[in-house]
Coordinates of C-alpha atoms in Angstrom, one line a residue:
Chain M
A1 CA 119.4 82.4 84.1
Q2 CA 118.4 84.6 87.0
S3 CA 116.9 83.4 90.2
V4 CA 116.4 84.4 93.8
T5 CA 116.3 82.3 96.9
Q6 CA 114.6 83.4 100.1
L7 CA 115.8 81.6 103.2
G8 CA 113.0 81.0 105.6
S9 CA 109.4 80.7 104.5
H10 CA 108.2 81.9 107.9
V11 CA 109.8 84.5 110.2
S12 CA 108.4 85.5 113.5
V13 CA 109.6 88.6 115.5
S14 CA 108.4 90.5 118.5
E15 CA 107.0 94.0 118.1
G16 CA 109.9 96.4 118.3
A17 CA 112.5 93.8 117.3
L18 CA 114.8 93.8 114.3
V19 CA 113.4 92.4 111.1
L20 CA 115.8 90.5 108.8
L21 CA 114.5 88.8 105.7
R22 CA 117.1 87.0 103.6
C23 CA 117.4 87.0 99.8
N24 CA 120.2 85.6 97.7
Y25 CA 120.3 86.0 94.0
S26 CA 121.9 84.3 91.0
S27 CA 122.4 86.3 87.9
S28 CA 124.7 86.2 84.9
V29 CA 124.3 89.9 84.3
P30 CA 124.2 92.8 86.7
P31 CA 120.9 92.4 88.4
Y32 CA 118.1 94.7 89.4
L33 CA 116.7 93.6 92.7
F34 CA 113.4 94.3 94.3
W35 CA 111.5 93.7 97.5
Y36 CA 107.7 93.6 97.5
V37 CA 105.2 93.2 100.2
Q38 CA 101.8 91.5 99.8
Y39 CA 98.9 91.7 102.2
P40 CA 96.2 89.0 102.0
N41 CA 94.2 89.0 98.8
Q42 CA 96.0 92.0 97.4
G43 CA 98.6 92.8 94.8
L44 CA 102.2 93.6 95.4
Q45 CA 103.5 96.9 96.7
L46 CA 107.1 97.9 96.0
L47 CA 109.2 98.4 99.2
L48 CA 112.5 99.2 97.5
K49 CA 114.7 98.4 94.5
Y50 CA 118.3 98.3 93.6
T51 CA 119.2 99.4 90.1
S52 CA 123.0 99.6 90.3
A53 CA 123.3 102.9 92.1
A54 CA 123.8 103.1 95.9
T55 CA 124.3 99.6 97.4
L56 CA 122.3 100.6 100.5
V57 CA 118.7 101.2 99.4
K58 CA 116.1 102.8 101.6
G59 CA 112.5 102.1 101.0
I60 CA 109.1 102.8 102.4
N61 CA 107.8 102.0 105.9
G62 CA 111.3 102.1 107.4
F63 CA 112.7 99.2 105.4
E64 CA 116.1 99.1 103.8
A65 CA 118.3 96.5 102.0
E66 CA 121.9 96.3 101.1
F67 CA 123.2 94.9 97.9
K68 CA 126.3 92.8 98.5
K69 CA 127.9 91.5 95.4
S70 CA 130.5 89.4 97.1
E71 CA 127.8 87.6 99.0
T72 CA 125.2 87.7 96.2
S73 CA 122.7 88.9 98.8
F74 CA 120.0 91.6 99.1
H75 CA 118.7 91.1 102.6
L76 CA 115.8 93.2 103.8
T77 CA 115.9 94.8 107.3
K78 CA 113.9 97.1 109.5
P79 CA 115.2 98.2 112.9
S80 CA 111.9 97.9 114.8
A81 CA 109.0 95.8 113.7
H82 CA 105.4 97.0 113.8
M83 CA 102.3 94.9 114.0
S84 CA 101.3 96.3 110.6
D85 CA 104.5 94.8 109.0
A86 CA 102.9 91.3 109.2
A87 CA 102.6 90.3 105.6
E88 CA 104.2 88.2 102.9
Y89 CA 107.5 89.5 101.5
F90 CA 108.9 88.7 98.1
C91 CA 112.3 89.2 96.7
A92 CA 112.6 89.5 92.9
V93 CA 115.3 89.9 90.3
S94 CA 115.1 91.4 86.9
P95 CA 117.9 91.0 84.4
G96 CA 116.9 94.3 82.8
G97 CA 117.3 94.6 79.1
A98 CA 114.9 93.2 76.5
T99 CA 113.1 90.7 78.7
N100 CA 112.2 93.0 81.6
K101 CA 110.4 90.3 83.5
L102 CA 110.6 89.8 87.2
I103 CA 111.6 86.5 88.7
F104 CA 110.2 86.1 92.2
G105 CA 111.5 84.2 95.2
T106 CA 109.2 81.8 97.1
G107 CA 108.3 84.5 99.7
T108 CA 108.7 84.9 103.4
L109 CA 105.7 85.2 105.7
L110 CA 106.5 87.7 108.5
A111 CA 104.6 87.4 111.7
V112 CA 104.9 90.1 114.4
Q113 CA 104.1 89.1 117.9
P114 CA 102.8 91.6 120.4
Chain A
G1 CA 102.5 107.4 91.2
A2 CA 101.6 104.8 88.6
V3 CA 98.4 102.9 89.1
V4 CA 97.3 99.7 87.6
S5 CA 93.6 98.8 87.9
Q6 CA 92.6 95.1 87.8
H7 CA 89.1 93.9 87.5
P8 CA 87.3 92.0 88.8
S9 CA 88.8 91.5 92.2
W10 CA 87.1 88.2 92.6
V11 CA 84.9 86.0 90.4
I12 CA 83.2 82.7 90.8
C13 CA 82.3 80.8 87.6
K14 CA 81.0 77.4 86.6
S15 CA 83.2 74.8 85.2
G16 CA 83.4 75.0 81.4
T17 CA 82.7 78.7 81.2
S18 CA 85.2 81.5 80.3
V19 CA 86.3 84.4 82.4
K20 CA 87.9 87.6 81.4
I21 CA 90.2 89.6 83.6
E22 CA 91.1 93.2 82.7
C23 CA 94.3 95.1 83.6
R24 CA 94.5 98.8 82.9
S25 CA 97.3 101.3 83.4
L26 CA 95.5 104.4 84.6
D27 CA 98.1 107.2 84.2
F28 CA 100.8 105.8 82.0
Q29 CA 101.1 103.9 78.8
A30 CA 102.3 100.4 79.3
T31 CA 103.8 98.8 76.2
T32 CA 104.5 95.7 78.2
M33 CA 102.3 93.9 80.8
F34 CA 102.8 90.7 82.7
W35 CA 100.4 88.1 83.9
Y36 CA 101.2 86.1 87.0
R37 CA 99.4 83.2 88.8
Q38 CA 99.7 82.6 92.5
F39 CA 98.6 79.5 94.3
P40 CA 97.8 79.7 98.0
K41 CA 100.9 80.4 100.1
Q42 CA 103.1 80.2 97.1
S43 CA 105.1 82.6 95.0
L44 CA 104.1 84.4 91.8
M45 CA 104.6 82.4 88.7
L46 CA 105.0 84.3 85.4
M47 CA 102.5 83.1 82.9
A48 CA 103.1 85.4 80.0
T49 CA 104.4 88.7 78.8
S50 CA 101.9 90.8 76.9
N51 CA 103.2 93.4 74.4
E52 CA 100.9 96.0 72.9
G53 CA 100.0 95.2 69.3
S54 CA 101.7 91.8 69.1
K55 CA 101.2 88.3 70.4
A56 CA 101.9 87.5 74.0
T57 CA 105.0 85.5 74.9
Y58 CA 104.0 82.5 77.1
E59 CA 106.2 80.8 79.7
Q60 CA 107.0 77.2 79.3
G61 CA 104.2 75.0 80.4
V62 CA 101.5 77.6 80.1
E63 CA 98.7 76.7 77.6
K64 CA 98.3 79.7 75.3
D65 CA 94.9 78.4 74.0
K66 CA 93.6 78.2 77.5
F67 CA 94.9 81.5 78.8
L68 CA 94.2 84.0 76.0
I69 CA 95.9 87.3 76.3
N70 CA 95.0 90.4 74.4
H71 CA 96.9 93.7 74.6
A72 CA 95.0 95.8 72.1
S73 CA 95.9 99.2 73.5
L74 CA 98.7 100.9 75.5
T75 CA 96.5 100.9 78.6
L76 CA 94.7 97.6 78.5
S77 CA 95.6 94.0 78.6
T78 CA 93.1 91.2 79.2
L79 CA 93.5 87.6 80.3
T80 CA 90.7 85.2 79.3
V81 CA 90.6 81.8 81.0
T82 CA 88.8 79.6 78.6
S83 CA 86.8 76.6 79.5
A84 CA 87.7 77.0 83.1
H85 CA 88.1 74.0 85.4
P86 CA 88.5 73.8 89.2
E87 CA 92.2 73.4 88.8
D88 CA 92.3 76.9 87.3
S89 CA 91.2 78.4 90.5
S90 CA 93.9 80.7 91.7
F91 CA 94.9 84.3 92.3
Y92 CA 95.9 86.1 89.1
I93 CA 97.9 89.3 89.2
C94 CA 98.9 91.6 86.4
S95 CA 101.8 94.0 86.3
A96 CA 102.6 96.8 83.9
R97 CA 106.0 98.3 83.0
D98 CA 106.2 102.0 83.4
P99 CA 108.6 103.1 80.7
G100 CA 109.3 106.4 82.5
V101 CA 110.9 104.6 85.5
I102 CA 114.0 102.5 85.5
D103 CA 112.6 98.9 85.9
G104 CA 109.4 100.3 87.2
Y105 CA 106.8 97.6 87.7
T106 CA 103.3 98.4 89.0
F107 CA 101.0 95.6 90.1
G108 CA 97.3 95.3 90.0
S109 CA 95.4 94.3 93.1
G110 CA 94.8 90.8 91.8
T111 CA 91.8 88.6 90.9
R112 CA 90.7 85.7 92.9
L113 CA 89.2 83.1 90.5
T114 CA 87.1 80.2 91.9
V115 CA 85.8 77.7 89.5
V116 CA 83.0 75.5 90.8

C-alpha cells in the first residue's frame, strides 16, 4: 500500500527565509509524487510533480522538490519565503496504473512571519 | 490548462434534506473523477472514485447509499448527500483525471456543506 508522511503539521518561517516542508513516502511500486497548495476554503493547486523523470523537480512560485529514493523522501523547498506562501501544503502519492487515485499526507500549515 | 468547475461553493441545508454537488471538467473529458472529504484542519480523505458510465467505487467505511455518485457523462460527476445530518458538514472536493497528462489531476474549488 502507498502512503505519505508529512513531518510537522505547522511550520513557521520568516519572510525571506528558506522554506523546507518534509514528505516521506512508502510505496511498493515506483511512485508518482505530488505537492499541492491549498488556500482557505479553496481547492488544491498543483505545485509540482515527480513522474519518474528528473529527480529534481521545479514547480510554480519558486518551489522545487527532490526525489530521493534512498531516503524515500520528496521534500519541498523554496529559497526565500514570501508572505503569499502562507497556506496549507499537501504531499500526495499515486501508484499510477489502474487505480490512479491520490493518497494525501496530513498536510503542513506554513506560516510566514514578517 | 485543465479546469474543473465545482458548484455550489457553499451550501447550508436543513437536517434530513439532500444536497447535490456538481463537478464539471470544462475543457477536457474526464473518464475518472474523485470525490474527497476534508474536515477542518485535516487532510483530504478519498470517498470514492467515479467512472463514467459505471458504478462508483467507494472507499472502505463510506456509505454508498448516503453519498450517491453519478457520472453520467464525460464532463460531469455529481455527489448527492442524502438525508444530511450535522455530522455530514464538511468540505467536499472533487478531482478529475486529465487523460492527456501523465497523472494529471485537476481539483475543483470545493464545496462547504453545513447541515443545520
